[in-house]
Amino acid sequence: MFEKLFMLVKNNAGMAIIDNPEIPVKYHEAMINEASSSIIEVLKGQLENGKLKDLIKYFQFPGIYNNPLINSAVNKFANKLNNYYGLAPEEALTTAKALIPPVMQEMIQQSKSGQNNDFALGKLLSSLSGNYNITALLSELAVA
């Protein structure tokens, strides 16, 4: 799942990172990794903080642009760009907003369409939880 997310970020990195004159070529790959890890950290944080239902709702209702999960991932990535790569805060936020929402939108679309089984909700949650079998818990939540 994590490799597929990295590829998804890489495929969407054009304008935000690759074609951005503010970002040196030597940082492209590292920034793509940072974007991927920011998304993973936010999704994992939802699980660790007991917000599984919110995470499931996020995948069920893709009106994501006002979603706190998106904002969290954007801010986490922007902070990394600013702190570790020296991008000015405004540029870091612009870059993060250009990359993270489209990646997460595509991730949701792929999970719903079955286009990429790695982003299927059960498999995604299992990967985020350290390969814990989460199917029973999902069934329980569906009944609740």
mmCIF file of C-alpha atoms in Angstrom:
data_model
loop_
_atom_site.group_PDB
_atom_site.id
_atom_site.type_symbol
_atom_site.label_atom_id
_atom_site.label_comp_id
_atom_site.label_asym_id
_atom_site.label_seq_id
_atom_site.Cartn_x
_atom_site.Cartn_y
_atom_site.Cartn_z
ATOM 1 C CA MET A 1 0.000 0.000 0.000
ATOM 2 C CA PHE A 2 2.766 2.432 0.898
ATOM 3 C CA GLU A 3 4.545 1.891 -2.426
ATOM 4 C CA LYS A 4 1.278 2.496 -4.291
ATOM 5 C CA LEU A 5 0.748 5.713 -2.338
ATOM 6 C CA PHE A 6 4.280 6.837 -3.182
ATOM 7 C CA MET A 7 3.567 6.203 -6.886
ATOM 8 C CA LEU A 8 0.271 8.073 -6.624
ATOM 9 C CA VAL A 9 2.057 11.060 -5.088
ATOM 10 C CA LYS A 10 4.820 10.858 -7.684
ATOM 11 C CA ASN A 11 2.266 10.814 -10.516
ATOM 12 C CA ASN A 12 0.612 13.943 -9.093
ATOM 13 C CA ALA A 13 3.822 15.809 -8.217
ATOM 14 C CA GLY A 14 4.225 17.609 -11.558
ATOM 15 C CA MET A 15 3.142 21.185 -10.935
ATOM 16 C CA ALA A 16 3.561 21.123 -7.162
ATOM 17 C CA ILE A 17 7.111 19.730 -6.978
ATOM 18 C CA ILE A 18 8.727 18.672 -10.273
ATOM 19 C CA ASP A 19 7.871 21.813 -12.274
ATOM 20 C CA ASN A 20 8.164 24.172 -9.296
ATOM 21 C CA PRO A 21 11.130 26.548 -9.804
ATOM 22 C CA GLU A 22 11.353 27.080 -6.019
ATOM 23 C CA ILE A 23 12.263 23.420 -5.451
ATOM 24 C CA PRO A 24 15.748 22.172 -6.365
ATOM 25 C CA VAL A 25 15.822 18.930 -8.378
ATOM 26 C CA LYS A 26 17.896 17.227 -5.670
ATOM 27 C CA TYR A 27 14.894 17.451 -3.295
ATOM 28 C CA HIS A 28 12.178 16.121 -5.627
ATOM 29 C CA GLU A 29 12.327 12.469 -4.552
ATOM 30 C CA ALA A 30 12.676 13.343 -0.853
ATOM 31 C CA MET A 31 9.681 15.691 -1.009
ATOM 32 C CA ILE A 32 7.570 13.031 -2.692
ATOM 33 C CA ASN A 33 8.510 10.728 0.189
ATOM 34 C CA GLU A 34 7.594 13.454 2.678
ATOM 35 C CA ALA A 35 4.188 13.945 1.046
ATOM 36 C CA SER A 36 3.498 10.199 1.178
ATOM 37 C CA SER A 37 4.593 9.944 4.791
ATOM 38 C CA SER A 38 2.505 12.976 5.767
ATOM 39 C CA ILE A 39 -0.626 11.288 4.415
ATOM 40 C CA ILE A 40 0.239 8.003 6.135
ATOM 41 C CA GLU A 41 0.976 9.759 9.448
ATOM 42 C CA VAL A 42 -2.372 11.552 9.407
ATOM 43 C CA LEU A 43 -4.353 8.421 8.507
ATOM 44 C CA LYS A 44 -2.448 6.370 11.097
ATOM 45 C CA GLY A 45 -3.051 9.097 13.674
ATOM 46 C CA GLN A 46 -6.790 8.724 13.130
ATOM 47 C CA LEU A 47 -6.543 5.031 14.012
ATOM 48 C CA GLU A 48 -4.273 5.598 16.991
ATOM 49 C CA ASN A 49 -6.553 8.305 18.386
ATOM 50 C CA GLY A 50 -9.630 6.083 18.209
ATOM 51 C CA LYS A 51 -11.193 7.913 15.272
ATOM 52 C CA LEU A 52 -11.799 4.865 13.085
ATOM 53 C CA LYS A 53 -15.398 5.905 12.355
ATOM 54 C CA ASP A 54 -14.213 9.325 11.157
ATOM 55 C CA LEU A 55 -11.636 7.660 8.929
ATOM 56 C CA ILE A 56 -14.283 5.366 7.434
ATOM 57 C CA LYS A 57 -16.600 8.341 6.834
ATOM 58 C CA TYR A 58 -13.769 10.099 5.044
ATOM 59 C CA PHE A 59 -13.610 7.258 2.517
ATOM 60 C CA GLN A 60 -17.394 6.948 2.237
ATOM 61 C CA PHE A 61 -18.139 10.645 1.672
ATOM 62 C CA PRO A 62 -15.484 12.134 -0.575
ATOM 63 C CA GLY A 63 -16.410 15.815 -0.094
ATOM 64 C CA ILE A 64 -12.841 16.179 1.086
ATOM 65 C CA TYR A 65 -11.775 19.747 0.547
ATOM 66 C CA ASN A 66 -13.246 20.924 3.850
ATOM 67 C CA ASN A 67 -12.223 17.757 5.630
ATOM 68 C CA PRO A 68 -9.967 18.117 8.700
ATOM 69 C CA LEU A 69 -8.003 15.063 7.540
ATOM 70 C CA ILE A 70 -6.985 16.863 4.358
ATOM 71 C CA ASN A 71 -6.120 20.029 6.246
ATOM 72 C CA SER A 72 -4.051 18.009 8.681
ATOM 73 C CA ALA A 73 -2.083 16.283 5.900
ATOM 74 C CA VAL A 74 -1.585 19.591 4.047
ATOM 75 C CA ASN A 75 -0.297 21.316 7.191
ATOM 76 C CA LYS A 76 1.962 18.395 8.152
ATOM 77 C CA PHE A 77 3.523 18.349 4.670
ATOM 78 C CA ALA A 78 3.843 22.157 4.540
ATOM 79 C CA ASN A 79 5.641 22.134 7.914
ATOM 80 C CA LYS A 80 8.096 19.523 6.648
ATOM 81 C CA LEU A 81 8.763 21.570 3.507
ATOM 82 C CA ASN A 82 9.361 24.673 5.578
ATOM 83 C CA ASN A 83 11.404 23.076 8.371
ATOM 84 C CA TYR A 84 13.513 20.576 6.423
ATOM 85 C CA TYR A 85 13.795 22.069 2.933
ATOM 86 C CA GLY A 86 13.791 25.793 3.653
ATOM 87 C CA LEU A 87 10.701 26.680 1.643
ATOM 88 C CA ALA A 88 9.066 29.894 2.805
ATOM 89 C CA PRO A 89 5.856 29.165 4.756
ATOM 90 C CA GLU A 90 3.621 30.570 1.981
ATOM 91 C CA GLU A 91 5.384 28.553 -0.732
ATOM 92 C CA ALA A 92 5.331 25.420 1.427
ATOM 93 C CA LEU A 93 1.586 25.770 2.015
ATOM 94 C CA THR A 94 0.890 26.462 -1.672
ATOM 95 C CA THR A 95 2.922 23.394 -2.649
ATOM 96 C CA ALA A 96 1.169 21.205 -0.078
ATOM 97 C CA LYS A 97 -2.284 22.417 -1.163
ATOM 98 C CA ALA A 98 -1.420 21.707 -4.798
ATOM 99 C CA LEU A 99 -0.359 18.123 -4.087
ATOM 100 C CA ILE A 100 -2.078 16.589 -1.063
ATOM 101 C CA PRO A 101 -5.804 17.135 -1.873
ATOM 102 C CA PRO A 102 -5.597 15.691 -5.428
ATOM 103 C CA VAL A 103 -3.628 12.667 -4.172
ATOM 104 C CA MET A 104 -6.126 11.973 -1.404
ATOM 105 C CA GLN A 105 -9.037 12.486 -3.803
ATOM 106 C CA GLU A 106 -7.534 9.961 -6.212
ATOM 107 C CA MET A 107 -6.871 7.555 -3.350
ATOM 108 C CA ILE A 108 -10.565 7.691 -2.403
ATOM 109 C CA GLN A 109 -11.664 7.243 -6.017
ATOM 110 C CA GLN A 110 -9.417 4.210 -6.391
ATOM 111 C CA SER A 111 -10.665 2.720 -3.126
ATOM 112 C CA LYS A 112 -14.298 3.120 -4.216
ATOM 113 C CA SER A 113 -13.823 1.897 -7.770
ATOM 114 C CA GLY A 114 -11.798 -1.168 -6.891
ATOM 115 C CA GLN A 115 -9.226 0.171 -9.370
ATOM 116 C CA ASN A 116 -6.447 -0.348 -6.827
ATOM 117 C CA ASN A 117 -6.985 -3.049 -4.200
ATOM 118 C CA ASP A 118 -4.245 -1.553 -2.020
ATOM 119 C CA PHE A 119 -6.531 1.402 -1.357
ATOM 120 C CA ALA A 120 -9.577 -0.748 -0.562
ATOM 121 C CA LEU A 121 -10.694 0.393 2.872
ATOM 122 C CA GLY A 122 -10.106 -2.931 4.642
ATOM 123 C CA LYS A 123 -6.625 -3.406 3.197
ATOM 124 C CA LEU A 124 -5.701 0.238 3.802
ATOM 125 C CA LEU A 125 -6.771 0.064 7.444
ATOM 126 C CA SER A 126 -4.962 -3.226 7.877
ATOM 127 C CA SER A 127 -1.738 -1.703 6.503
ATOM 128 C CA LEU A 128 -2.067 1.357 8.720
ATOM 129 C CA SER A 129 -2.652 -0.775 11.799
ATOM 130 C CA GLY A 130 0.425 -2.937 11.230
ATOM 131 C CA ASN A 131 -1.410 -5.680 9.307
ATOM 132 C CA TYR A 132 -3.893 -6.278 12.105
ATOM 133 C CA ASN A 133 -6.945 -8.086 10.696
ATOM 134 C CA ILE A 134 -9.446 -5.282 10.797
ATOM 135 C CA THR A 135 -12.242 -6.977 8.821
ATOM 136 C CA ALA A 136 -14.118 -8.088 11.944
ATOM 137 C CA LEU A 137 -13.976 -4.582 13.369
ATOM 138 C CA LEU A 138 -15.266 -3.107 10.097
ATOM 139 C CA SER A 139 -18.166 -5.580 10.108
ATOM 140 C CA GLU A 140 -18.963 -4.605 13.681
ATOM 141 C CA LEU A 141 -18.939 -0.906 12.778
ATOM 142 C CA ALA A 142 -21.183 -1.533 9.774
ATOM 143 C CA VAL A 143 -23.762 -3.044 12.111
ATOM 144 C CA ALA A 144 -23.465 -0.222 14.657
#
